[in-house]
Amino acid sequence: MTLDVGSRVRVDDRWPERQGPAHIRTPHYLRGRRGKIVRYLGEFADPEQLAFNRPAQRRALYHVMFASADLWVDAEPADILVEIFDHWLVEEA
Amino acid sequence: MQSFEEERLLTAVVELLAEKGHVSASEIAERIAITDEASPRLGARLVAKAWLDPAFRQLLLADGSKAAESIGIMMRGVPPLGVLENTSDLHHLVVCTLCSCYPRAVLGYPPFWFKSPAYRARAVREPRAVLKSWGTALPSTTRIRVVDSTADYRWMVLPVRPAGTDGLNEDALAALVDEGDLIGVTIPSFDVAN
């Protein structure tokens, strides 16, 4: 665990699927968006490696909270709570 | 119904897995039996128990897998279960926008609509409209929290216990809870006249 509960984070604006076959568990609609760590969920084998039967590193998984208003201009007000692996999260100052 | 070709392919894969020592035919049969047996009745039982027993409720919210195991649900080898507590101020709606992650151990096979592109797209963007299409009207003061199930956990909703159910036992309470209530598209209700 490297990120504290309450930390402000940004989801990396990376698109590995543009470089070739990829298995990404970070939804498109969150790339580059800001959220907040609400819970550490444990360590799990990296699905991006597992999907290709490569040796999979264990990575910290977090529950990250977003506000729908920060994701879509026409969204209804709601919290959006999503599991995201730590290598997709950048801590904000 | 599987075609002859699919059946042959399946048999070949199962035999190879057994030959290489990955998994035996009896382990596969055991897993299929567990999956076939699982249904929303299991999730409803967890909910009814949590409504009646504060200590069980605490366990269920802290560690869903442990709570499920404590009532005899087989959780070995399945993803951890997370439980989301609804209150009068907060309502959870579960979706898997990427595919169809679903707490099969306690809810069984996902309903067809859970996997539909329409549900997956709409749940995150217009959850209140989705709830309305299910006939679920929540007060405007109730906050909606959409839980997008993207990784290793599987999520189930612990609904609010309906008013007027004070005297009901576990079986009667469990009978009030269905699949939609455990996903969050609906909420359990109780008709006092009954």
Short mmCIF file of C-alpha atoms in Angstrom, two decimals, chain B residues 30-176:
data_model
loop_
_atom_site.label_atom_id
_atom_site.label_comp_id
_atom_site.label_asym_id
_atom_site.label_seq_id
_atom_site.Cartn_x
_atom_site.Cartn_y
_atom_site.Cartn_z
CA GLU B 30 -17.60 -29.75 -8.27
CA ARG B 31 -17.18 -26.14 -9.46
CA ILE B 32 -20.02 -26.46 -11.99
CA ALA B 33 -22.27 -27.88 -9.26
CA ILE B 34 -21.44 -24.98 -6.92
CA THR B 35 -22.09 -22.41 -9.66
CA ASP B 36 -25.36 -24.05 -10.70
CA GLU B 37 -26.54 -24.14 -7.09
CA ALA B 38 -25.73 -20.50 -6.38
CA SER B 39 -28.69 -18.16 -6.74
CA PRO B 40 -29.90 -14.81 -5.39
CA ARG B 41 -31.44 -16.83 -2.52
CA LEU B 42 -27.94 -17.00 -0.99
CA GLY B 43 -27.47 -13.24 -1.18
CA ALA B 44 -30.97 -12.73 0.22
CA ARG B 45 -30.09 -14.94 3.18
CA LEU B 46 -26.98 -12.87 3.90
CA VAL B 47 -29.13 -9.74 3.83
CA ALA B 48 -31.85 -11.17 6.10
CA LYS B 49 -29.22 -12.32 8.61
CA ALA B 50 -27.59 -8.87 8.56
CA TRP B 51 -30.98 -7.20 9.18
CA LEU B 52 -31.51 -9.39 12.25
CA ASP B 53 -28.03 -9.66 13.73
CA PRO B 54 -25.89 -6.50 14.20
CA ALA B 55 -22.70 -8.54 14.70
CA PHE B 56 -23.31 -10.42 11.45
CA ARG B 57 -24.04 -7.13 9.68
CA GLN B 58 -20.71 -5.78 10.88
CA LEU B 59 -18.88 -8.88 9.64
CA LEU B 60 -20.72 -8.79 6.28
CA LEU B 61 -19.70 -5.18 5.67
CA ALA B 62 -16.12 -5.69 6.84
CA ASP B 63 -15.45 -9.00 5.07
CA GLY B 64 -18.20 -10.32 2.81
CA SER B 65 -16.34 -13.53 1.99
CA LYS B 66 -15.87 -14.44 5.66
CA ALA B 67 -19.53 -13.71 6.38
CA ALA B 68 -20.64 -15.88 3.44
CA GLU B 69 -18.35 -18.72 4.55
CA SER B 70 -19.73 -18.49 8.07
CA ILE B 71 -23.15 -19.55 6.76
CA GLY B 72 -21.73 -22.35 4.64
CA ILE B 73 -21.37 -20.68 1.24
CA MET B 74 -18.28 -22.00 -0.56
CA MET B 75 -15.97 -19.03 -1.18
CA ARG B 76 -12.71 -20.91 -1.78
CA GLY B 77 -11.15 -19.96 -5.12
CA VAL B 78 -13.67 -17.23 -5.88
CA PRO B 79 -13.00 -13.47 -5.89
CA PRO B 80 -13.46 -11.62 -2.58
CA LEU B 81 -16.98 -10.39 -1.86
CA GLY B 82 -17.50 -6.74 -0.97
CA VAL B 83 -20.82 -5.57 0.47
CA LEU B 84 -22.19 -2.04 -0.01
CA GLU B 85 -24.49 -0.71 2.69
CA ASN B 86 -27.52 1.29 1.56
CA THR B 87 -29.00 3.84 3.95
CA SER B 88 -31.85 6.33 3.64
CA ASP B 89 -29.22 8.85 2.43
CA LEU B 90 -27.13 6.64 0.15
CA HIS B 91 -28.10 4.14 -2.54
CA HIS B 92 -25.62 1.86 -4.34
CA LEU B 93 -26.00 0.60 -7.90
CA VAL B 94 -23.56 -2.06 -9.17
CA VAL B 95 -22.43 -2.29 -12.79
CA CYS B 96 -19.48 -3.77 -14.64
CA THR B 97 -18.86 -1.33 -17.50
CA LEU B 98 -15.97 -3.44 -18.84
CA CYS B 99 -17.68 -6.82 -19.04
CA SER B 100 -19.86 -8.77 -16.62
CA CYS B 101 -18.09 -9.12 -13.23
CA TYR B 102 -20.76 -10.39 -10.86
CA PRO B 103 -20.78 -11.99 -7.38
CA ARG B 104 -21.72 -15.42 -8.75
CA ALA B 105 -20.89 -17.22 -5.50
CA VAL B 106 -23.80 -15.49 -3.76
CA LEU B 107 -26.06 -14.42 -6.67
CA GLY B 108 -25.55 -17.15 -9.28
CA TYR B 109 -25.41 -16.36 -12.99
CA PRO B 110 -25.85 -12.69 -13.91
CA PRO B 111 -29.19 -11.73 -15.51
CA PHE B 112 -28.96 -11.03 -19.28
CA TRP B 113 -29.54 -7.29 -18.91
CA PHE B 114 -26.58 -6.91 -16.50
CA LYS B 115 -24.29 -7.79 -19.43
CA SER B 116 -26.08 -5.60 -21.97
CA PRO B 117 -24.19 -2.62 -23.45
CA ALA B 118 -27.22 -0.42 -22.67
CA TYR B 119 -27.22 -1.13 -18.93
CA ARG B 120 -23.43 -0.86 -18.71
CA ALA B 121 -23.38 2.50 -20.50
CA ARG B 122 -26.42 4.02 -18.80
CA ALA B 123 -25.78 2.95 -15.20
CA VAL B 124 -22.74 5.20 -14.80
CA ARG B 125 -24.15 8.12 -16.72
CA GLU B 126 -27.85 8.29 -15.83
CA PRO B 127 -28.32 6.00 -12.82
CA ARG B 128 -31.50 7.71 -11.66
CA ALA B 129 -33.08 7.24 -15.10
CA VAL B 130 -32.08 3.56 -14.98
CA LEU B 131 -33.65 3.18 -11.52
CA LYS B 132 -36.79 4.92 -12.78
CA SER B 133 -37.07 2.45 -15.65
CA TRP B 134 -37.12 -0.30 -12.98
CA GLY B 135 -39.88 1.54 -11.16
CA THR B 136 -37.49 2.52 -8.39
CA ALA B 137 -38.13 6.05 -7.17
CA LEU B 138 -35.71 7.36 -4.57
CA PRO B 139 -36.08 10.67 -2.75
CA SER B 140 -34.07 13.43 -4.45
CA THR B 141 -32.11 13.74 -1.21
CA THR B 142 -30.77 10.19 -1.52
CA ARG B 143 -27.28 10.24 -2.93
CA ILE B 144 -26.58 7.69 -5.65
CA ARG B 145 -23.29 5.83 -5.73
CA VAL B 146 -22.56 3.78 -8.82
CA VAL B 147 -20.03 1.02 -8.17
CA ASP B 148 -18.20 0.04 -11.36
CA SER B 149 -16.87 -3.46 -10.76
CA THR B 150 -13.59 -3.44 -12.70
CA ALA B 151 -11.13 -5.72 -10.94
CA ASP B 152 -10.75 -8.43 -8.31
CA TYR B 153 -13.67 -7.76 -5.97
CA ARG B 154 -17.28 -8.72 -6.57
CA TRP B 155 -19.90 -6.37 -5.12
CA MET B 156 -23.32 -6.96 -3.59
CA VAL B 157 -25.73 -4.39 -2.13
CA LEU B 158 -27.09 -4.62 1.41
CA PRO B 159 -30.50 -2.96 0.97
CA VAL B 160 -32.37 -0.95 3.60
CA ARG B 161 -34.74 -3.13 5.61
CA PRO B 162 -38.31 -2.18 4.61
CA ALA B 163 -40.52 -0.54 7.21
CA GLY B 164 -43.15 -2.69 8.92
CA THR B 165 -41.02 -5.87 8.95
CA ASP B 166 -40.27 -5.88 12.69
CA GLY B 167 -41.83 -9.21 13.55
CA LEU B 168 -40.54 -11.17 10.54
CA ASN B 169 -38.11 -14.06 10.88
CA GLU B 170 -35.08 -14.75 8.69
CA ASP B 171 -36.93 -16.77 6.04
CA ALA B 172 -39.70 -14.19 5.72
CA LEU B 173 -37.17 -11.36 5.44
CA ALA B 174 -35.07 -13.24 2.88
CA ALA B 175 -38.21 -13.76 0.78
CA LEU B 176 -38.52 -9.96 0.42
#
